[in-house]
Amino acid sequence: MWKFLESKEKNNKNNIEKKDELNYNNIPKHVAIIMDGNGRWAKERNLPRSFGHKVAVENLNKIVKEASDLGIKYLTLYAFSTENWNRPPEEINTLMKLLVEYLRKQLSELNKNNVIIKTIGDISKLPNICIQVLEESMEETKNNSGMVLNLALNYGGRHEILNAVKNLFKEYNAGNISKEDVDNIDVNMFNQYLYTKDSPDPDIIIRTSGEQRLSNFMLWQCAYSEFWYTNVKWPDFSKEDLHQAIKDYQLRHRRFGGIK
Ligand code: IPE
Ligand code: IPE
Ligand code: MG
């Protein structure tokens, strides 16, 4: 049964269609979030940026649970970009420590909720302790059958594409793929060389904090993703905001280049 109200009320001021309820039969399969604004959230409160990151992790926990309850199959969270190494070492340290703390504290709960932990990005460049905890978490949750929680860590879309090309060359030079394979390379084959090879493209990309850019996130995979922006900063991003993003998504007309 369709759970959403048939009535769509028009918001006259912005001329944006608003829907009152979520349609649980049309939950996006893959939701990706650029969790932004932690520093500004803290600054507004005269607190150190690190405090913003701390509250951000608490929030992340809440949103992960909600996404899993909603029946989202893949949740990708942009947590640390290839460009975030340009930040002061103390801030990078804080972020890495928070990652370890989050996984150590939440692993059993995530496991109980049947969540599968995965990563995208070059995690080999993270501090050893992060790699260790991530590997343990992935190993421990690999046989679960619920939502895939994809953590984008040391992730950059350009790096991912270059890495795929390099690996293709390597395989060709090693004789593992033929000249004919290379001549026939297509989207499906190329996908197999990306970090995201096991997941579908994101249906919706959410960015918090008012910035309207990708900042090197999922450049290949976002070809037909719906974009959704909010001024709300990540530490304040609520379940209701997630619901609103999905409600708006459900009003979009995805044509994939065709006609409806
Ligand atoms: C997002 O918040 C977290 C990371 C990029 C790791 P920011 O730290 O970018 O916060 P702002 O954008 O400076 O407010
Ligand atoms: C994007 O946020 C990266 C993450 C959320 C992890 P940034 O704060 O790094 O992006 P810019 O610098 O504002 O583009
Ligand atoms: Mg930012």
PDB file of C-alpha atoms and ligand atoms in Angstrom:
ATOM      1  CA  MET A   1       0.000   0.000   0.000  1.00  0.00           C
ATOM      2  CA  TRP A   2       1.265   3.502  -0.770  1.00  0.00           C
ATOM      3  CA  LYS A   3       1.863   5.239   2.495  1.00  0.00           C
ATOM      4  CA  PHE A   4       2.225   8.790   1.225  1.00  0.00           C
ATOM      5  CA  LEU A   5      -0.549  11.299   0.949  1.00  0.00           C
ATOM      6  CA  GLU A   6      -1.908  11.780  -2.525  1.00  0.00           C
ATOM      7  CA  SER A   7      -2.130  15.484  -1.957  1.00  0.00           C
ATOM      8  CA  LYS A   8       0.838  17.573  -2.937  1.00  0.00           C
ATOM      9  CA  GLU A   9       0.697  21.025  -1.514  1.00  0.00           C
ATOM     10  CA  LYS A  10       2.431  23.835  -3.340  1.00  0.00           C
ATOM     11  CA  ASN A  11       4.661  26.094  -1.372  1.00  0.00           C
ATOM     12  CA  ASN A  12       3.592  29.352  -3.022  1.00  0.00           C
ATOM     13  CA  LYS A  13       6.516  31.393  -1.795  1.00  0.00           C
ATOM     14  CA  ASN A  14       9.222  29.247  -3.328  1.00  0.00           C
ATOM     15  CA  ASN A  15       7.001  27.476  -5.812  1.00  0.00           C
ATOM     16  CA  ILE A  16       8.453  24.203  -4.551  1.00  0.00           C
ATOM     17  CA  GLU A  17       6.251  21.149  -4.381  1.00  0.00           C
ATOM     18  CA  LYS A  18       6.087  19.724  -0.861  1.00  0.00           C
ATOM     19  CA  LYS A  19       4.973  16.239   0.045  1.00  0.00           C
ATOM     20  CA  ASP A  20       3.728  15.425   3.500  1.00  0.00           C
ATOM     21  CA  GLU A  21       4.739  11.824   3.901  1.00  0.00           C
ATOM     22  CA  LEU A  22       7.432   9.495   2.791  1.00  0.00           C
ATOM     23  CA  ASN A  23       6.584   6.831   0.264  1.00  0.00           C
ATOM     24  CA  TYR A  24       8.176   3.772   1.824  1.00  0.00           C
ATOM     25  CA  ASN A  25       7.910   1.984  -1.515  1.00  0.00           C
ATOM     26  CA  ASN A  26      10.253   4.446  -3.188  1.00  0.00           C
ATOM     27  CA  ILE A  27      13.147   4.784  -0.787  1.00  0.00           C
ATOM     28  CA  PRO A  28      16.350   5.569  -2.714  1.00  0.00           C
ATOM     29  CA  LYS A  29      18.593   2.534  -2.814  1.00  0.00           C
ATOM     30  CA  HIS A  30      21.831   4.480  -2.453  1.00  0.00           C
ATOM     31  CA  VAL A  31      22.045   7.725  -0.467  1.00  0.00           C
ATOM     32  CA  ALA A  32      25.367   9.565  -0.354  1.00  0.00           C
ATOM     33  CA  ILE A  33      26.019  12.440   2.042  1.00  0.00           C
ATOM     34  CA  ILE A  34      28.676  15.136   1.989  1.00  0.00           C
ATOM     35  CA  MET A  35      28.704  15.854   5.712  1.00  0.00           C
ATOM     36  CA  ASP A  36      29.853  19.474   5.763  1.00  0.00           C
ATOM     37  CA  GLY A  37      29.822  22.450   8.136  1.00  0.00           C
ATOM     38  CA  ASN A  38      31.243  21.056  11.381  1.00  0.00           C
ATOM     39  CA  GLY A  39      33.818  23.821  11.701  1.00  0.00           C
ATOM     40  CA  ARG A  40      31.336  26.630  11.054  1.00  0.00           C
ATOM     41  CA  TRP A  41      28.827  25.043  13.431  1.00  0.00           C
ATOM     42  CA  ALA A  42      31.450  25.207  16.194  1.00  0.00           C
ATOM     43  CA  LYS A  43      32.606  28.712  15.254  1.00  0.00           C
ATOM     44  CA  GLU A  44      29.053  30.050  15.540  1.00  0.00           C
ATOM     45  CA  ARG A  45      29.109  28.829  19.147  1.00  0.00           C
ATOM     46  CA  ASN A  46      32.617  30.093  19.912  1.00  0.00           C
ATOM     47  CA  LEU A  47      33.777  26.509  20.264  1.00  0.00           C
ATOM     48  CA  PRO A  48      36.869  24.882  18.761  1.00  0.00           C
ATOM     49  CA  ARG A  49      36.434  23.149  15.378  1.00  0.00           C
ATOM     50  CA  SER A  50      37.238  19.846  17.078  1.00  0.00           C
ATOM     51  CA  PHE A  51      34.030  20.183  19.108  1.00  0.00           C
ATOM     52  CA  GLY A  52      32.074  20.482  15.862  1.00  0.00           C
ATOM     53  CA  HIS A  53      33.631  17.224  14.656  1.00  0.00           C
ATOM     54  CA  LYS A  54      32.768  15.506  17.939  1.00  0.00           C
ATOM     55  CA  VAL A  55      29.105  16.489  17.728  1.00  0.00           C
ATOM     56  CA  ALA A  56      29.203  15.505  14.050  1.00  0.00           C
ATOM     57  CA  VAL A  57      30.087  11.918  14.956  1.00  0.00           C
ATOM     58  CA  GLU A  58      27.227  11.718  17.454  1.00  0.00           C
ATOM     59  CA  ASN A  59      24.935  12.921  14.707  1.00  0.00           C
ATOM     60  CA  LEU A  60      26.352  10.464  12.221  1.00  0.00           C
ATOM     61  CA  ASN A  61      25.419   7.673  14.572  1.00  0.00           C
ATOM     62  CA  LYS A  62      21.805   8.838  14.670  1.00  0.00           C
ATOM     63  CA  ILE A  63      21.525   9.248  10.895  1.00  0.00           C
ATOM     64  CA  VAL A  64      23.100   5.846  10.191  1.00  0.00           C
ATOM     65  CA  LYS A  65      20.494   4.196  12.401  1.00  0.00           C
ATOM     66  CA  GLU A  66      17.663   6.125  10.747  1.00  0.00           C
ATOM     67  CA  ALA A  67      18.910   5.318   7.234  1.00  0.00           C
ATOM     68  CA  SER A  68      19.027   1.645   8.118  1.00  0.00           C
ATOM     69  CA  ASP A  69      15.514   1.790   9.644  1.00  0.00           C
ATOM     70  CA  LEU A  70      14.206   3.478   6.486  1.00  0.00           C
ATOM     71  CA  GLY A  71      15.441   0.564   4.404  1.00  0.00           C
ATOM     72  CA  ILE A  72      18.174   2.425   2.535  1.00  0.00           C
ATOM     73  CA  LYS A  73      20.462  -0.283   1.116  1.00  0.00           C
ATOM     74  CA  TYR A  74      23.650   1.765   0.682  1.00  0.00           C
ATOM     75  CA  LEU A  75      24.649   4.821   2.693  1.00  0.00           C
ATOM     76  CA  THR A  76      27.893   6.465   1.603  1.00  0.00           C
ATOM     77  CA  LEU A  77      29.316   9.120   3.904  1.00  0.00           C
ATOM     78  CA  TYR A  78      32.062  11.498   2.775  1.00  0.00           C
ATOM     79  CA  ALA A  79      34.185  11.647   5.904  1.00  0.00           C
ATOM     80  CA  PHE A  80      37.676  12.623   4.703  1.00  0.00           C
ATOM     81  CA  SER A  81      38.711  13.763   1.231  1.00  0.00           C
ATOM     82  CA  THR A  82      42.086  13.497  -0.524  1.00  0.00           C
ATOM     83  CA  GLU A  83      42.258  17.295  -0.109  1.00  0.00           C
ATOM     84  CA  ASN A  84      41.506  17.255   3.621  1.00  0.00           C
ATOM     85  CA  TRP A  85      45.222  16.436   4.204  1.00  0.00           C
ATOM     86  CA  ASN A  86      45.710  20.183   3.581  1.00  0.00           C
ATOM     87  CA  ARG A  87      44.227  20.910   7.040  1.00  0.00           C
ATOM     88  CA  PRO A  88      46.365  21.538  10.131  1.00  0.00           C
ATOM     89  CA  PRO A  89      47.850  18.292  11.542  1.00  0.00           C
ATOM     90  CA  GLU A  90      45.960  18.713  14.869  1.00  0.00           C
ATOM     91  CA  GLU A  91      42.626  18.751  13.049  1.00  0.00           C
ATOM     92  CA  ILE A  92      43.553  15.707  10.957  1.00  0.00           C
ATOM     93  CA  ASN A  93      44.552  13.953  14.174  1.00  0.00           C
ATOM     94  CA  THR A  94      41.220  14.767  15.793  1.00  0.00           C
ATOM     95  CA  LEU A  95      39.336  13.411  12.789  1.00  0.00           C
ATOM     96  CA  MET A  96      41.332  10.156  12.765  1.00  0.00           C
ATOM     97  CA  LYS A  97      40.869   9.690  16.517  1.00  0.00           C
ATOM     98  CA  LEU A  98      37.135  10.261  16.201  1.00  0.00           C
ATOM     99  CA  LEU A  99      36.947   7.643  13.449  1.00  0.00           C
ATOM    100  CA  VAL A 100      38.634   5.051  15.676  1.00  0.00           C
ATOM    101  CA  GLU A 101      36.444   5.997  18.653  1.00  0.00           C
ATOM    102  CA  TYR A 102      33.280   5.814  16.560  1.00  0.00           C
ATOM    103  CA  LEU A 103      34.022   2.332  15.261  1.00  0.00           C
ATOM    104  CA  ARG A 104      35.173   0.994  18.620  1.00  0.00           C
ATOM    105  CA  LYS A 105      32.092   2.316  20.401  1.00  0.00           C
ATOM    106  CA  GLN A 106      29.497   1.555  17.752  1.00  0.00           C
ATOM    107  CA  LEU A 107      30.682  -1.681  16.161  1.00  0.00           C
ATOM    108  CA  SER A 108      28.518  -3.984  18.276  1.00  0.00           C
ATOM    109  CA  GLU A 109      25.448  -1.781  17.749  1.00  0.00           C
ATOM    110  CA  LEU A 110      26.105  -1.618  13.996  1.00  0.00           C
ATOM    111  CA  ASN A 111      26.505  -5.374  13.971  1.00  0.00           C
ATOM    112  CA  LYS A 112      23.248  -5.792  15.873  1.00  0.00           C
ATOM    113  CA  ASN A 113      21.565  -3.641  13.240  1.00  0.00           C
ATOM    114  CA  ASN A 114      22.920  -5.961  10.543  1.00  0.00           C
ATOM    115  CA  VAL A 115      25.023  -3.169   8.962  1.00  0.00           C
ATOM    116  CA  ILE A 116      27.924  -4.052   6.645  1.00  0.00           C
ATOM    117  CA  ILE A 117      30.875  -1.666   6.969  1.00  0.00           C
ATOM    118  CA  LYS A 118      32.871  -0.876   3.840  1.00  0.00           C
ATOM    119  CA  THR A 119      35.200   1.885   2.740  1.00  0.00           C
ATOM    120  CA  ILE A 120      35.973   3.745  -0.440  1.00  0.00           C
ATOM    121  CA  GLY A 121      39.217   5.644  -0.894  1.00  0.00           C
ATOM    122  CA  ASP A 122      42.862   4.805  -0.302  1.00  0.00           C
ATOM    123  CA  ILE A 123      42.771   3.771   3.339  1.00  0.00           C
ATOM    124  CA  SER A 124      46.377   2.543   3.196  1.00  0.00           C
ATOM    125  CA  LYS A 125      47.487   6.168   3.754  1.00  0.00           C
ATOM    126  CA  LEU A 126      45.524   6.512   7.011  1.00  0.00           C
ATOM    127  CA  PRO A 127      47.261   6.068  10.385  1.00  0.00           C
ATOM    128  CA  ASN A 128      47.852   2.377  11.226  1.00  0.00           C
ATOM    129  CA  ILE A 129      45.371   2.359  14.060  1.00  0.00           C
ATOM    130  CA  CYS A 130      42.609   3.532  11.704  1.00  0.00           C
ATOM    131  CA  ILE A 131      43.473   0.856   9.146  1.00  0.00           C
ATOM    132  CA  GLN A 132      43.446  -1.793  11.857  1.00  0.00           C
ATOM    133  CA  VAL A 133      40.086  -0.783  13.327  1.00  0.00           C
ATOM    134  CA  LEU A 134      38.551  -0.405   9.858  1.00  0.00           C
ATOM    135  CA  GLU A 135      39.757  -3.843   8.799  1.00  0.00           C
ATOM    136  CA  GLU A 136      38.421  -5.413  11.992  1.00  0.00           C
ATOM    137  CA  SER A 137      35.071  -3.669  11.509  1.00  0.00           C
ATOM    138  CA  MET A 138      34.793  -4.783   7.875  1.00  0.00           C
ATOM    139  CA  GLU A 139      35.746  -8.341   8.754  1.00  0.00           C
ATOM    140  CA  GLU A 140      33.279  -8.518  11.634  1.00  0.00           C
ATOM    141  CA  THR A 141      30.339  -7.185   9.626  1.00  0.00           C
ATOM    142  CA  LYS A 142      31.044  -8.800   6.250  1.00  0.00           C
ATOM    143  CA  ASN A 143      28.419 -11.526   6.627  1.00  0.00           C
ATOM    144  CA  ASN A 144      25.620  -9.168   7.634  1.00  0.00           C
ATOM    145  CA  SER A 145      22.795  -8.653   5.188  1.00  0.00           C
ATOM    146  CA  GLY A 146      21.497  -5.173   6.066  1.00  0.00           C
ATOM    147  CA  MET A 147      22.542  -1.704   4.961  1.00  0.00           C
ATOM    148  CA  VAL A 148      26.017  -1.153   3.543  1.00  0.00           C
ATOM    149  CA  LEU A 149      27.669   1.725   5.374  1.00  0.00           C
ATOM    150  CA  ASN A 150      30.288   2.973   2.979  1.00  0.00           C
ATOM    151  CA  LEU A 151      32.813   5.297   4.630  1.00  0.00           C
ATOM    152  CA  ALA A 152      34.628   7.534   2.137  1.00  0.00           C
ATOM    153  CA  LEU A 153      38.057   8.016   3.692  1.00  0.00           C
ATOM    154  CA  ASN A 154      41.008   9.565   1.905  1.00  0.00           C
ATOM    155  CA  TYR A 155      38.579   9.510  -0.997  1.00  0.00           C
ATOM    156  CA  GLY A 156      38.770  11.691  -4.087  1.00  0.00           C
ATOM    157  CA  GLY A 157      36.861  11.130  -7.309  1.00  0.00           C
ATOM    158  CA  ARG A 158      39.818  12.111  -9.494  1.00  0.00           C
ATOM    159  CA  HIS A 159      42.150   9.839  -7.577  1.00  0.00           C
ATOM    160  CA  GLU A 160      39.660   6.995  -7.922  1.00  0.00           C
ATOM    161  CA  ILE A 161      39.420   7.400 -11.716  1.00  0.00           C
ATOM    162  CA  LEU A 162      43.208   7.719 -12.159  1.00  0.00           C
ATOM    163  CA  ASN A 163      43.710   4.686  -9.952  1.00  0.00           C
ATOM    164  CA  ALA A 164      41.287   2.702 -12.118  1.00  0.00           C
ATOM    165  CA  VAL A 165      43.170   3.694 -15.298  1.00  0.00           C
ATOM    166  CA  LYS A 166      46.512   2.763 -13.720  1.00  0.00           C
ATOM    167  CA  ASN A 167      45.187  -0.644 -12.650  1.00  0.00           C
ATOM    168  CA  LEU A 168      43.823  -1.268 -16.128  1.00  0.00           C
ATOM    169  CA  PHE A 169      47.258  -0.517 -17.624  1.00  0.00           C
ATOM    170  CA  LYS A 170      48.881  -2.804 -15.070  1.00  0.00           C
ATOM    171  CA  GLU A 171      46.570  -5.673 -15.934  1.00  0.00           C
ATOM    172  CA  TYR A 172      47.123  -5.123 -19.641  1.00  0.00           C
ATOM    173  CA  ASN A 173      50.903  -5.084 -19.209  1.00  0.00           C
ATOM    174  CA  ALA A 174      50.728  -8.243 -17.107  1.00  0.00           C
ATOM    175  CA  GLY A 175      48.735  -9.928 -19.875  1.00  0.00           C
ATOM    176  CA  ASN A 176      45.639 -10.379 -17.715  1.00  0.00           C
ATOM    177  CA  ILE A 177      43.499  -8.452 -20.163  1.00  0.00           C
ATOM    178  CA  SER A 178      43.871  -8.514 -23.941  1.00  0.00           C
ATOM    179  CA  LYS A 179      44.063  -5.736 -26.518  1.00  0.00           C
ATOM    180  CA  GLU A 180      40.543  -6.722 -27.560  1.00  0.00           C
ATOM    181  CA  ASP A 181      39.314  -6.239 -23.971  1.00  0.00           C
ATOM    182  CA  VAL A 182      40.888  -2.778 -23.937  1.00  0.00           C
ATOM    183  CA  ASP A 183      39.331  -1.893 -27.305  1.00  0.00           C
ATOM    184  CA  ASN A 184      35.928  -2.943 -25.969  1.00  0.00           C
ATOM    185  CA  ILE A 185      36.144  -1.267 -22.594  1.00  0.00           C
ATOM    186  CA  ASP A 186      32.760   0.067 -21.539  1.00  0.00           C
ATOM    187  CA  VAL A 187      31.099   1.624 -18.492  1.00  0.00           C
ATOM    188  CA  ASN A 188      30.387  -1.736 -16.851  1.00  0.00           C
ATOM    189  CA  MET A 189      33.958  -2.917 -17.220  1.00  0.00           C
ATOM    190  CA  PHE A 190      35.385   0.408 -16.025  1.00  0.00           C
ATOM    191  CA  ASN A 191      33.089   0.286 -12.978  1.00  0.00           C
ATOM    192  CA  GLN A 192      34.890  -2.862 -11.900  1.00  0.00           C
ATOM    193  CA  TYR A 193      38.083  -0.839 -11.379  1.00  0.00           C
ATOM    194  CA  LEU A 194      36.476   1.723  -9.084  1.00  0.00           C
ATOM    195  CA  TYR A 195      36.235   1.630  -5.285  1.00  0.00           C
ATOM    196  CA  THR A 196      32.474   1.479  -5.731  1.00  0.00           C
ATOM    197  CA  LYS A 197      32.528  -1.674  -7.848  1.00  0.00           C
ATOM    198  CA  ASP A 198      30.128  -3.470  -5.494  1.00  0.00           C
ATOM    199  CA  SER A 199      27.537  -0.720  -5.159  1.00  0.00           C
ATOM    200  CA  PRO A 200      25.046   0.964  -7.488  1.00  0.00           C
ATOM    201  CA  ASP A 201      25.446   4.663  -8.348  1.00  0.00           C
ATOM    202  CA  PRO A 202      24.029   7.015  -5.709  1.00  0.00           C
ATOM    203  CA  ASP A 203      20.396   7.935  -6.343  1.00  0.00           C
ATOM    204  CA  ILE A 204      20.699  11.081  -4.282  1.00  0.00           C
ATOM    205  CA  ILE A 205      23.655  13.120  -3.062  1.00  0.00           C
ATOM    206  CA  ILE A 206      22.926  15.294  -0.037  1.00  0.00           C
ATOM    207  CA  ARG A 207      25.243  18.137   0.979  1.00  0.00           C
ATOM    208  CA  THR A 208      24.827  20.035   4.206  1.00  0.00           C
ATOM    209  CA  SER A 209      26.011  23.522   5.231  1.00  0.00           C
ATOM    210  CA  GLY A 210      24.868  25.481   2.174  1.00  0.00           C
ATOM    211  CA  GLU A 211      27.797  24.692  -0.113  1.00  0.00           C
ATOM    212  CA  GLN A 212      26.670  23.612  -3.562  1.00  0.00           C
ATOM    213  CA  ARG A 213      29.621  21.710  -4.941  1.00  0.00           C
ATOM    214  CA  LEU A 214      30.901  18.144  -5.092  1.00  0.00           C
ATOM    215  CA  SER A 215      34.394  18.774  -3.695  1.00  0.00           C
ATOM    216  CA  ASN A 216      35.748  15.766  -5.628  1.00  0.00           C
ATOM    217  CA  PHE A 217      33.026  13.365  -4.455  1.00  0.00           C
ATOM    218  CA  MET A 218      31.874  10.470  -6.668  1.00  0.00           C
ATOM    219  CA  LEU A 219      32.609  12.293  -9.930  1.00  0.00           C
ATOM    220  CA  TRP A 220      32.034   9.212 -12.079  1.00  0.00           C
ATOM    221  CA  GLN A 221      29.129   7.788 -10.107  1.00  0.00           C
ATOM    222  CA  CYS A 222      27.054  10.985  -9.900  1.00  0.00           C
ATOM    223  CA  ALA A 223      26.249  11.012 -13.638  1.00  0.00           C
ATOM    224  CA  TYR A 224      22.503  10.651 -12.941  1.00  0.00           C
ATOM    225  CA  SER A 225      22.307  11.319  -9.196  1.00  0.00           C
ATOM    226  CA  GLU A 226      19.780  13.774  -7.825  1.00  0.00           C
ATOM    227  CA  PHE A 227      21.391  16.592  -5.830  1.00  0.00           C
ATOM    228  CA  TRP A 228      19.896  17.946  -2.637  1.00  0.00           C
ATOM    229  CA  TYR A 229      21.348  20.834  -0.653  1.00  0.00           C
ATOM    230  CA  THR A 230      20.466  22.274   2.724  1.00  0.00           C
ATOM    231  CA  ASN A 231      21.811  25.189   4.735  1.00  0.00           C
ATOM    232  CA  VAL A 232      21.656  23.022   7.868  1.00  0.00           C
ATOM    233  CA  LYS A 233      25.154  22.203   9.079  1.00  0.00           C
ATOM    234  CA  TRP A 234      25.992  18.551   9.580  1.00  0.00           C
ATOM    235  CA  PRO A 235      25.951  18.534  13.430  1.00  0.00           C
ATOM    236  CA  ASP A 236      22.326  19.774  13.250  1.00  0.00           C
ATOM    237  CA  PHE A 237      21.206  17.559  10.351  1.00  0.00           C
ATOM    238  CA  SER A 238      18.216  15.669  11.753  1.00  0.00           C
ATOM    239  CA  LYS A 239      16.149  12.619  10.883  1.00  0.00           C
ATOM    240  CA  GLU A 240      13.486  15.061   9.673  1.00  0.00           C
ATOM    241  CA  ASP A 241      16.017  16.652   7.309  1.00  0.00           C
ATOM    242  CA  LEU A 242      16.833  13.205   5.926  1.00  0.00           C
ATOM    243  CA  HIS A 243      13.111  12.541   5.480  1.00  0.00           C
ATOM    244  CA  GLN A 244      12.704  15.889   3.701  1.00  0.00           C
ATOM    245  CA  ALA A 245      15.553  15.059   1.315  1.00  0.00           C
ATOM    246  CA  ILE A 246      13.912  11.752   0.472  1.00  0.00           C
ATOM    247  CA  LYS A 247      10.465  13.322   0.092  1.00  0.00           C
ATOM    248  CA  ASP A 248      11.920  15.856  -2.345  1.00  0.00           C
ATOM    249  CA  TYR A 249      13.742  13.056  -4.151  1.00  0.00           C
ATOM    250  CA  GLN A 250      10.444  11.246  -4.550  1.00  0.00           C
ATOM    251  CA  LEU A 251       9.042  14.265  -6.408  1.00  0.00           C
ATOM    252  CA  ARG A 252      11.870  14.407  -8.915  1.00  0.00           C
ATOM    253  CA  HIS A 253      11.386  13.049 -12.419  1.00  0.00           C
ATOM    254  CA  ARG A 254      14.384  10.941 -13.325  1.00  0.00           C
ATOM    255  CA  ARG A 255      14.584  10.485 -17.061  1.00  0.00           C
ATOM    256  CA  PHE A 256      18.127   9.196 -17.623  1.00  0.00           C
ATOM    257  CA  GLY A 257      18.175  10.947 -20.965  1.00  0.00           C
ATOM    258  CA  GLY A 258      14.927   9.410 -22.142  1.00  0.00           C
ATOM    259  CA  ILE A 259      11.445  10.845 -22.161  1.00  0.00           C
ATOM    260  CA  LYS A 260       8.737  10.144 -19.651  1.00  0.00           C
TER     261      LYS A 260
HETATM  262  C1  IPE B   1      33.078  18.566   7.370  1.00  0.00           C
HETATM  263  O1  IPE B   1      33.061  19.758   8.106  1.00  0.00           O
HETATM  264  C2  IPE B   1      34.054  17.555   7.917  1.00  0.00           C
HETATM  265  C3  IPE B   1      35.205  17.287   7.059  1.00  0.00           C
HETATM  266  C4  IPE B   1      35.467  17.842   5.906  1.00  0.00           C
HETATM  267  C5  IPE B   1      36.131  16.284   7.515  1.00  0.00           C
HETATM  268  P1  IPE B   1      34.169  20.859   7.891  1.00  0.00           P
HETATM  269  O2  IPE B   1      35.310  20.565   8.807  1.00  0.00           O
HETATM  270  O3  IPE B   1      34.539  20.985   6.462  1.00  0.00           O
HETATM  271  O4  IPE B   1      33.426  22.163   8.391  1.00  0.00           O
HETATM  272  P2  IPE B   1      33.453  23.594   7.676  1.00  0.00           P
HETATM  273  O5  IPE B   1      33.046  23.375   6.266  1.00  0.00           O
HETATM  274  O6  IPE B   1      34.844  24.115   7.803  1.00  0.00           O
HETATM  275  O7  IPE B   1      32.454  24.399   8.439  1.00  0.00           O
HETATM  276  C1  IPE B   2      34.089  17.997   1.593  1.00  0.00           C
HETATM  277  O1  IPE B   2      34.078  19.038   2.515  1.00  0.00           O
HETATM  278  C2  IPE B   2      34.742  16.795   2.187  1.00  0.00           C
HETATM  279  C3  IPE B   2      34.033  16.134   3.277  1.00  0.00           C
HETATM  280  C4  IPE B   2      32.852  16.453   3.734  1.00  0.00           C
HETATM  281  C5  IPE B   2      34.716  15.017   3.859  1.00  0.00           C
HETATM  282  P1  IPE B   2      35.206  20.166   2.523  1.00  0.00           P
HETATM  283  O2  IPE B   2      34.879  21.089   3.615  1.00  0.00           O
HETATM  284  O3  IPE B   2      36.553  19.524   2.551  1.00  0.00           O
HETATM  285  O4  IPE B   2      35.009  20.835   1.092  1.00  0.00           O
HETATM  286  P2  IPE B   2      35.396  22.285   0.565  1.00  0.00           P
HETATM  287  O5  IPE B   2      36.843  22.506   0.896  1.00  0.00           O
HETATM  288  O6  IPE B   2      34.523  23.275   1.261  1.00  0.00           O
HETATM  289  O7  IPE B   2      35.103  22.235  -0.898  1.00  0.00           O
HETATM  290 MG    MG B   3      33.787  22.051   4.925  1.00  0.00          MG
END
